[in-house]
Amino acid sequence: MDIVSILSNAVTQAVGPLAIVYCLAAIGLNLHFGYTGLLNFGQAGFAAIGAYGLGIAVKTLGLNLWLSLLVGIAAAVVLALLLGIPTLRLRADYLSIATIAAAEILRLVVRNSELSKVTGGSNGLNGYGRDFDKLNPFNNATYGFGQITFSRADFFIMIVGWIVVAIFSLLIWALIRSPWGRTLKGIREDEDAVRALGKNVYAFKMQSLIIGGVIGAFAGFIFALATSIQPDNYGTELTFFVYTVLLLGGAARIFGPILGAIIFWAALSLTDGILRGLVDEKIITFLSTSQVGQVRYVLVGVALMLLMIFRPQGILGDKREIAITAR
Amino acid sequence: MSAPDINLGKGHPVTDASVATAATAATPKERIAAILANVEQVPGAAKPDPILIANNVTRSFGGLHAVDVEHVQIQRGAITALIGPNGAGKTTFFNLLTGFDAPNSGDWTFDGVDLAGVPAHKVARAGMVRTFQLTKALSLLTVIENMQLGAKNQLGEKLRNALFKPLWRAQEKSNIDKADDLLTRFKLDAKRPDFAGSLSGGQRKLLEMARALMTDPKMIMLDEPMAGVNPALTQSLLGHIEDLRDEGMTVLFVEHDMDMVQEISDWVIVMAQGKIVAEGPPTEVMKNPAVIEAYLGGHHGDSLLEEENPVLAMLENDELPSAEEAQAAVEAELEAEGVDLHPDENKES
Amino acid sequence: MRRIVMAVLTVVIGTLFGLLVSTTAQADSGPPQAPAAVPAESGSQVQAASNRISGTLKAGTTPVEGVKITVKGPDGTEVGTATTDATGKWAVEVTDIGKYEVEIDVATLPEGIALAEGTQNPRTVEFAPGETFKAALFNLTGGEAAPTVSAKSPFLQALISGIRFGLILAVASIGLSMVFGTTGFSNFAHGELLTLGAFAAYVLNVTLGIQLILATVIALVLCGLIGGYAQDRLLWGPLRKRGTGVIAMMIISIGLALAVRYIFLVVFEGNTLNFRDYQGGRSWDLGPVTLAPKDLVIVIIALVFLVATVLVLNKTRMGKATRAVSDNPALASASGIDVDQVIRLVWIVGAVLAGLAGILYSAREGVKWDMGGSGLLLLMFAGVVLGGLGTTYGAIFGSLIVGLLIELSALVIPVSMKNVGALAVMIIILLVRPDGLFGRRERIG
């Protein structure tokens, strides 16, 4: 078993484009779920609408990169409004069912073959990223050191991606320390109490849904620019993994999503490398190499359960909070 | 909103004919008693200076009339108690008045402003602020954050200002000062940095009341302020409520504890089966035959809950204790545990 | 101490699921009775493979054999080739997530068979995180055309399909609705109960050779024991006792759903498997519609179980207690009803019904690892929400409406979008009537 290569793979994954995608989606979800208590199970839909907004704007409307990003953002705002207007007045669990269904509707519609001229149907879209590639200031074929190397394109998207992560983390930090953020936290604890104090809870929830949704759309942008747009990347499991990321790092913590995404991808990569190594060396015989990738997701599910049961406040949880929520 | 704010410590100008008598009275309690002395002791009686006037407010669930109030007036500056047996519709009436539930019919004005059909947060902004039967301390906010949340018209609550601290720094500072004053008054200042979730039941009640006062209400509506409060704290809570009245605020509260009602209220309104069946000063009203009937003719009073819960119907078939006994036991047990009997009640539908 | 117990219990549950399926699957790898089983070794196997790209080449209904397919990796190098077998199937194992190009060697296509117009060749497939296999489909022309369905009335035919699917959904969603009613949480792992039932029946029927009806009975017992009793006893019961909130339970159920779903994938792989009995067979021609005997049996079984459930809920003491707990758990508990026992029973009944629905569904559509979790779960939610969360009759009628809606809407919108209508209706119902069409009236105090 090549320990060095397993470890460098883990590092590569932990800071790579997919970790950024999950991190951004989790930052948006953190505003929804962590700070406002909104049970949004449609974060995959926000990522999808960002990605498709960008892709369609470039390919069908022929817009440049910047305008296309604006289209993606606008699409996410519209989705948030469409979802929020009816469901934000509902109980938390109704919101979860409505949002998961909306995300699924979106996926089924874009992958539908009747729309393949615009959305690419089940094949998705590609070839919309030329403007972005042109911006790439890096010229070497690869960047990195030792076994941790990234292609020129990956390196560029990573730099851009982590800058976006930093900006949004800062934004959330600034918002949450304000009276606006305090009201969101109040709504999370008990929205009727906040309503009884004269706050328009509905408006606050809508603002939270829109901002978190737009951050989710940025996750879609990074996903789209790092690879291609595939409808099935935006299934319900993406949302579930993002919840795992958020709960792993710690909901209602600024660094929760970042830490969560890094650990999530490092752990996925490590378990894959180690299990595969054990299979190769015939230490594990009941699994084939093709099953290793699947076993990892069993572990994700178990991890999500154990986290929620034993440490719902995540790695960055506050001790005083634990004292209250420990039951 | 244009109506004058009644701040703590500011007396209220009484304009009624009974001013003469009232002015000579020594304490605010006696002053109010004098004002109310001439009010007729009948359901829906007209008051000299009503802050809240409601007409034909009805709310039915299925075929049951939970609330059916023809007319009621609440006297400004007085402590009014709303009492009645279980299921009389007191909390539902509270929910309707404060916009947490929508009536089937009815209209009401608060301080001259029509509030029927107005959403809960606007009712609160109009100066009618409530607390809840099951205390809603915001557990994972600190005590001081709970208080700050109550302040009205916060610049930093607007999303467009939130990122620019200089815009709201000064206001935030003055809100904190105000909050600290209130915390000191309610003897919660030692708990300032703690999570509200770590407070005792009585402290939460105090916090909820103090938080409501941060909004500078004209009328505060307390839903069972004594439920679940440690007896040692009861007296100080009562004192706080009387202080509010003495400072000119209107208080309307729902309570089961008759001793407390007798002790602090200036006027008592009795509800049964959704209707107002009697009104009067605390010493008089309990002698009213309608009140005695409402409390002792228990069957009627409990009928709402009874029909609601097939459990009780089943119990009757299965020869367990009578429905009323089971009911009482259940209520008592749940109250002790702090269980929400009607979790959906306060939700907007 | 309690934490340790919980940890142990969680592991035990996982192992239980795991054991059931893995021991049986060991035997499964033997005779290729399952018609859909893909030969694992097709083309050059890449070391350390973890993902699979596969497909079936058919021209009309005729499988096309001996066609060469090449797969290129993200960096453009060839990572594997495959040749279609007698049933037209092929598969290539690849190393990791990412983009792959799949190309069909047109020269190896038999005479008279060509790629259909507009078919991409090569086409790209991409593995997203969480995906371990992908289908790459190519449309071919020139084979025997699929026999046209002889339904003379598409509307009536869709109506029948809708009733059948609606009844299956109804059986499936009773448990979801009752668990919501009694415990207040939306169980996102409910779909896996359907898959559990279907795989249990599959193993008994295909691997162990037990006739399907007997296999179904045994599978349902297993469902009740493992999916119902053990699940509640070991996981949800202790969590309830601890006072875990409904939102936490909901997220835990998502974790459970993911874990169990991927265990199914590890053990049974990603193909659609069919039962041994009652495959094929001729349909009756009833004038405007055709009806397969199997469909009739499915409808009858579903109806019998639905009626029985309704009777039990209405007539028995236990049924009444269940409704009492749904109505107000705290009050029921204080009234001397053993709420925990009632909830456990609800889990058992719900799991058995879900397992049955899974078997009925796969009798037609085959068993697949994510059948319950990815597609059916949301449709069950749609039915339950439509009828009013927590009400059993609501769940039944709501599911029937969803089933009909899906099949009838396929007459006017593309078949691939037929679920969209049902999900959209669910969102609209949540908007205009959140208590559902049959929701109970509000409580008062």
Short mmCIF file of N, CA and C in Angstrom, two decimals, chain C residues 27-130:
data_model
loop_
_atom_site.label_atom_id
_atom_site.label_comp_id
_atom_site.label_asym_id
_atom_site.label_seq_id
_atom_site.Cartn_x
_atom_site.Cartn_y
_atom_site.Cartn_z
N ALA C 27 -24.21 -16.43 -1.67
CA ALA C 27 -24.76 -17.51 -2.48
C ALA C 27 -25.19 -16.99 -3.84
N ASP C 28 -25.52 -15.73 -3.86
CA ASP C 28 -26.09 -15.15 -5.06
C ASP C 28 -25.11 -15.12 -6.22
N SER C 29 -23.80 -15.05 -5.88
CA SER C 29 -22.83 -14.88 -6.95
C SER C 29 -22.66 -16.14 -7.79
N GLY C 30 -23.36 -17.21 -7.42
CA GLY C 30 -23.25 -18.46 -8.14
C GLY C 30 -23.91 -18.47 -9.50
N PRO C 31 -25.00 -19.21 -9.63
CA PRO C 31 -25.59 -19.39 -10.95
C PRO C 31 -26.20 -18.09 -11.46
N PRO C 32 -25.98 -17.82 -12.70
CA PRO C 32 -26.50 -16.58 -13.26
C PRO C 32 -27.98 -16.72 -13.60
N GLN C 33 -28.79 -16.97 -12.57
CA GLN C 33 -30.21 -17.12 -12.85
C GLN C 33 -30.84 -15.78 -13.19
N ALA C 34 -30.27 -14.76 -12.53
CA ALA C 34 -30.85 -13.46 -12.77
C ALA C 34 -30.57 -13.05 -14.21
N PRO C 35 -31.60 -12.83 -14.98
CA PRO C 35 -31.40 -12.55 -16.38
C PRO C 35 -30.65 -11.25 -16.62
N ALA C 36 -30.74 -10.38 -15.65
CA ALA C 36 -30.16 -9.06 -15.89
C ALA C 36 -28.73 -8.95 -15.40
N ALA C 37 -28.21 -10.05 -14.79
CA ALA C 37 -26.87 -9.94 -14.22
C ALA C 37 -25.85 -9.68 -15.33
N VAL C 38 -25.02 -8.69 -15.11
CA VAL C 38 -24.04 -8.33 -16.12
C VAL C 38 -22.77 -9.11 -15.87
N PRO C 39 -22.19 -9.69 -16.88
CA PRO C 39 -20.90 -10.36 -16.66
C PRO C 39 -19.89 -9.33 -16.18
N ALA C 40 -19.27 -9.65 -15.06
CA ALA C 40 -18.38 -8.67 -14.45
C ALA C 40 -17.15 -8.44 -15.31
N GLU C 41 -16.73 -9.51 -15.99
CA GLU C 41 -15.49 -9.43 -16.76
C GLU C 41 -15.81 -9.15 -18.22
N SER C 42 -15.81 -7.90 -18.59
CA SER C 42 -16.00 -7.66 -20.01
C SER C 42 -14.97 -6.66 -20.45
N GLY C 43 -14.05 -7.08 -21.21
CA GLY C 43 -13.01 -6.18 -21.67
C GLY C 43 -11.88 -6.11 -20.68
N SER C 44 -10.96 -5.25 -20.95
CA SER C 44 -9.77 -5.19 -20.12
C SER C 44 -10.10 -4.55 -18.79
N GLN C 45 -9.92 -5.30 -17.75
CA GLN C 45 -10.19 -4.79 -16.41
C GLN C 45 -9.06 -3.88 -15.98
N VAL C 46 -9.44 -2.75 -15.50
CA VAL C 46 -8.42 -1.84 -15.00
C VAL C 46 -8.21 -2.13 -13.52
N GLN C 47 -6.97 -2.13 -13.11
CA GLN C 47 -6.69 -2.32 -11.70
C GLN C 47 -7.33 -1.20 -10.88
N ALA C 48 -7.72 -1.53 -9.69
CA ALA C 48 -8.24 -0.54 -8.75
C ALA C 48 -9.46 0.18 -9.31
N ALA C 49 -10.30 -0.58 -10.00
CA ALA C 49 -11.50 0.04 -10.53
C ALA C 49 -12.52 0.22 -9.43
N SER C 50 -13.34 1.24 -9.53
CA SER C 50 -14.40 1.36 -8.53
C SER C 50 -15.72 1.73 -9.16
N ASN C 51 -15.70 2.27 -10.35
CA ASN C 51 -16.95 2.68 -10.97
C ASN C 51 -17.19 1.88 -12.25
N ARG C 52 -18.45 1.88 -12.69
CA ARG C 52 -18.76 1.08 -13.87
C ARG C 52 -19.63 1.87 -14.83
N ILE C 53 -19.30 1.77 -16.09
CA ILE C 53 -20.15 2.32 -17.14
C ILE C 53 -20.74 1.13 -17.87
N SER C 54 -22.02 1.12 -18.06
CA SER C 54 -22.60 -0.05 -18.72
C SER C 54 -23.78 0.37 -19.57
N GLY C 55 -24.29 -0.57 -20.32
CA GLY C 55 -25.45 -0.30 -21.15
C GLY C 55 -25.92 -1.56 -21.84
N THR C 56 -27.01 -1.45 -22.54
CA THR C 56 -27.54 -2.56 -23.31
C THR C 56 -27.79 -2.06 -24.71
N LEU C 57 -27.24 -2.76 -25.67
CA LEU C 57 -27.45 -2.35 -27.06
C LEU C 57 -28.61 -3.13 -27.64
N LYS C 58 -29.62 -2.44 -28.06
CA LYS C 58 -30.75 -3.09 -28.67
C LYS C 58 -31.18 -2.29 -29.88
N ALA C 59 -31.54 -2.98 -30.92
CA ALA C 59 -32.16 -2.32 -32.06
C ALA C 59 -33.61 -2.74 -32.02
N GLY C 60 -34.48 -1.83 -31.69
CA GLY C 60 -35.86 -2.22 -31.43
C GLY C 60 -35.88 -3.12 -30.22
N THR C 61 -36.30 -4.38 -30.43
CA THR C 61 -36.28 -5.32 -29.31
C THR C 61 -35.14 -6.32 -29.44
N THR C 62 -34.41 -6.27 -30.53
CA THR C 62 -33.37 -7.27 -30.76
C THR C 62 -32.06 -6.85 -30.10
N PRO C 63 -31.53 -7.68 -29.20
CA PRO C 63 -30.22 -7.37 -28.63
C PRO C 63 -29.16 -7.47 -29.72
N VAL C 64 -28.20 -6.60 -29.66
CA VAL C 64 -27.14 -6.62 -30.66
C VAL C 64 -25.86 -7.13 -30.01
N GLU C 65 -25.33 -8.26 -30.56
CA GLU C 65 -24.19 -8.91 -29.95
C GLU C 65 -22.91 -8.56 -30.71
N GLY C 66 -21.80 -8.59 -29.99
CA GLY C 66 -20.49 -8.50 -30.62
C GLY C 66 -20.08 -7.11 -31.06
N VAL C 67 -20.68 -6.10 -30.48
CA VAL C 67 -20.29 -4.73 -30.83
C VAL C 67 -19.22 -4.26 -29.84
N LYS C 68 -18.19 -3.65 -30.41
CA LYS C 68 -17.08 -3.22 -29.55
C LYS C 68 -17.32 -1.79 -29.06
N ILE C 69 -17.06 -1.60 -27.78
CA ILE C 69 -17.24 -0.28 -27.18
C ILE C 69 -15.97 0.12 -26.46
N THR C 70 -15.52 1.33 -26.71
CA THR C 70 -14.28 1.80 -26.11
C THR C 70 -14.57 2.96 -25.16
N VAL C 71 -13.89 2.94 -24.02
CA VAL C 71 -14.07 4.03 -23.05
C VAL C 71 -12.75 4.74 -22.85
N LYS C 72 -12.78 6.08 -23.02
CA LYS C 72 -11.57 6.87 -22.79
C LYS C 72 -11.73 7.69 -21.52
N GLY C 73 -10.64 7.80 -20.79
CA GLY C 73 -10.68 8.50 -19.52
C GLY C 73 -10.62 10.00 -19.67
N PRO C 74 -10.62 10.69 -18.56
CA PRO C 74 -10.61 12.17 -18.56
C PRO C 74 -9.41 12.74 -19.32
N ASP C 75 -8.29 12.02 -19.30
CA ASP C 75 -7.11 12.54 -19.96
C ASP C 75 -6.98 12.04 -21.40
N GLY C 76 -8.03 11.38 -21.89
CA GLY C 76 -8.04 10.97 -23.28
C GLY C 76 -7.42 9.60 -23.53
N THR C 77 -6.87 8.96 -22.51
CA THR C 77 -6.31 7.63 -22.73
C THR C 77 -7.40 6.58 -22.60
N GLU C 78 -7.22 5.49 -23.31
CA GLU C 78 -8.22 4.44 -23.28
C GLU C 78 -8.15 3.73 -21.93
N VAL C 79 -9.30 3.59 -21.28
CA VAL C 79 -9.27 2.90 -19.98
C VAL C 79 -9.95 1.55 -20.03
N GLY C 80 -10.63 1.25 -21.12
CA GLY C 80 -11.24 -0.07 -21.17
C GLY C 80 -12.07 -0.26 -22.42
N THR C 81 -12.25 -1.51 -22.80
CA THR C 81 -13.14 -1.82 -23.92
C THR C 81 -14.06 -2.94 -23.49
N ALA C 82 -15.15 -3.07 -24.20
CA ALA C 82 -16.08 -4.15 -23.90
C ALA C 82 -16.76 -4.57 -25.19
N THR C 83 -17.27 -5.77 -25.18
CA THR C 83 -18.01 -6.26 -26.34
C THR C 83 -19.36 -6.72 -25.84
N THR C 84 -20.40 -6.37 -26.55
CA THR C 84 -21.73 -6.72 -26.07
C THR C 84 -21.96 -8.22 -26.12
N ASP C 85 -22.68 -8.73 -25.13
CA ASP C 85 -22.94 -10.17 -25.09
C ASP C 85 -24.25 -10.49 -25.81
N ALA C 86 -24.71 -11.71 -25.66
CA ALA C 86 -25.87 -12.17 -26.42
C ALA C 86 -27.13 -11.37 -26.07
N THR C 87 -27.15 -10.79 -24.86
CA THR C 87 -28.33 -10.01 -24.51
C THR C 87 -28.11 -8.53 -24.81
N GLY C 88 -26.99 -8.22 -25.46
CA GLY C 88 -26.72 -6.84 -25.83
C GLY C 88 -26.06 -6.03 -24.74
N LYS C 89 -25.76 -6.72 -23.61
CA LYS C 89 -25.22 -5.95 -22.48
C LYS C 89 -23.71 -5.82 -22.59
N TRP C 90 -23.22 -4.73 -22.02
CA TRP C 90 -21.78 -4.49 -21.92
C TRP C 90 -21.50 -3.66 -20.69
N ALA C 91 -20.26 -3.76 -20.21
CA ALA C 91 -19.90 -2.94 -19.05
C ALA C 91 -18.40 -2.73 -19.04
N VAL C 92 -17.98 -1.57 -18.60
CA VAL C 92 -16.56 -1.26 -18.46
C VAL C 92 -16.34 -0.68 -17.08
N GLU C 93 -15.29 -1.18 -16.41
CA GLU C 93 -14.98 -0.64 -15.08
C GLU C 93 -13.96 0.48 -15.24
N VAL C 94 -14.18 1.57 -14.51
CA VAL C 94 -13.24 2.68 -14.58
C VAL C 94 -12.79 3.06 -13.18
N THR C 95 -11.75 3.88 -13.12
CA THR C 95 -11.11 4.10 -11.82
C THR C 95 -11.83 5.05 -10.89
N ASP C 96 -12.20 6.21 -11.35
CA ASP C 96 -12.67 7.18 -10.36
C ASP C 96 -13.71 8.09 -10.98
N ILE C 97 -14.21 9.01 -10.16
CA ILE C 97 -15.18 9.95 -10.68
C ILE C 97 -14.50 10.83 -11.72
N GLY C 98 -15.29 11.44 -12.56
CA GLY C 98 -14.75 12.27 -13.62
C GLY C 98 -15.48 12.01 -14.92
N LYS C 99 -14.95 12.53 -15.97
CA LYS C 99 -15.63 12.49 -17.27
C LYS C 99 -15.04 11.38 -18.14
N TYR C 100 -15.87 10.63 -18.76
CA TYR C 100 -15.40 9.56 -19.64
C TYR C 100 -16.08 9.66 -20.99
N GLU C 101 -15.35 9.26 -22.01
CA GLU C 101 -15.93 9.25 -23.35
C GLU C 101 -16.19 7.82 -23.76
N VAL C 102 -17.41 7.53 -24.17
CA VAL C 102 -17.77 6.17 -24.55
C VAL C 102 -18.04 6.17 -26.05
N GLU C 103 -17.32 5.32 -26.76
CA GLU C 103 -17.48 5.30 -28.21
C GLU C 103 -17.84 3.91 -28.68
N ILE C 104 -18.81 3.86 -29.57
CA ILE C 104 -19.23 2.59 -30.13
C ILE C 104 -18.48 2.42 -31.45
N ASP C 105 -17.89 1.24 -31.67
CA ASP C 105 -17.18 0.99 -32.92
C ASP C 105 -18.21 0.63 -33.99
N VAL C 106 -18.50 1.63 -34.83
CA VAL C 106 -19.60 1.46 -35.79
C VAL C 106 -19.32 0.29 -36.74
N ALA C 107 -18.02 0.01 -36.97
CA ALA C 107 -17.66 -1.05 -37.90
C ALA C 107 -18.10 -2.41 -37.39
N THR C 108 -18.25 -2.54 -36.08
CA THR C 108 -18.60 -3.85 -35.54
C THR C 108 -20.11 -4.05 -35.46
N LEU C 109 -20.87 -3.04 -35.86
CA LEU C 109 -22.34 -3.21 -35.85
C LEU C 109 -22.73 -4.23 -36.91
N PRO C 110 -23.65 -5.12 -36.62
CA PRO C 110 -24.11 -6.10 -37.63
C PRO C 110 -24.74 -5.39 -38.81
N GLU C 111 -24.79 -6.11 -39.90
CA GLU C 111 -25.36 -5.53 -41.11
C GLU C 111 -26.82 -5.14 -40.90
N GLY C 112 -27.20 -4.03 -41.47
CA GLY C 112 -28.60 -3.60 -41.37
C GLY C 112 -28.90 -2.83 -40.10
N ILE C 113 -27.93 -2.75 -39.23
CA ILE C 113 -28.17 -2.02 -37.97
C ILE C 113 -27.24 -0.81 -37.93
N ALA C 114 -27.78 0.32 -37.63
CA ALA C 114 -26.97 1.53 -37.62
C ALA C 114 -27.36 2.39 -36.42
N LEU C 115 -26.50 3.35 -36.13
CA LEU C 115 -26.83 4.31 -35.08
C LEU C 115 -28.00 5.15 -35.55
N ALA C 116 -28.93 5.36 -34.67
CA ALA C 116 -30.07 6.20 -35.03
C ALA C 116 -29.60 7.63 -35.22
N GLU C 117 -30.35 8.33 -36.04
CA GLU C 117 -29.99 9.71 -36.32
C GLU C 117 -29.98 10.53 -35.02
N GLY C 118 -28.99 11.38 -34.88
CA GLY C 118 -28.96 12.26 -33.71
C GLY C 118 -28.32 11.62 -32.50
N THR C 119 -27.94 10.34 -32.61
CA THR C 119 -27.30 9.70 -31.47
C THR C 119 -25.84 10.14 -31.40
N GLN C 120 -25.42 10.61 -30.24
CA GLN C 120 -24.04 11.05 -30.09
C GLN C 120 -23.12 9.85 -30.05
N ASN C 121 -22.02 9.93 -30.77
CA ASN C 121 -21.01 8.89 -30.72
C ASN C 121 -19.69 9.53 -31.04
N PRO C 122 -18.75 9.62 -30.17
CA PRO C 122 -18.82 9.13 -28.79
C PRO C 122 -19.71 10.03 -27.92
N ARG C 123 -20.14 9.46 -26.82
CA ARG C 123 -20.88 10.29 -25.89
C ARG C 123 -20.15 10.32 -24.54
N THR C 124 -20.44 11.35 -23.79
CA THR C 124 -19.71 11.56 -22.54
C THR C 124 -20.57 11.13 -21.36
N VAL C 125 -19.95 10.46 -20.44
CA VAL C 125 -20.64 10.23 -19.17
C VAL C 125 -19.73 10.77 -18.09
N GLU C 126 -20.34 11.22 -17.02
CA GLU C 126 -19.54 11.79 -15.95
C GLU C 126 -20.01 11.27 -14.61
N PHE C 127 -19.05 10.83 -13.82
CA PHE C 127 -19.40 10.34 -12.49
C PHE C 127 -19.39 11.49 -11.51
N ALA C 128 -20.50 11.67 -10.85
CA ALA C 128 -20.55 12.66 -9.79
C ALA C 128 -20.18 11.95 -8.51
N PRO C 129 -19.78 12.69 -7.50
CA PRO C 129 -19.55 12.06 -6.21
C PRO C 129 -20.81 11.32 -5.77
N GLY C 130 -20.65 10.12 -5.31
CA GLY C 130 -21.83 9.38 -4.88
C GLY C 130 -22.32 8.44 -5.95
#
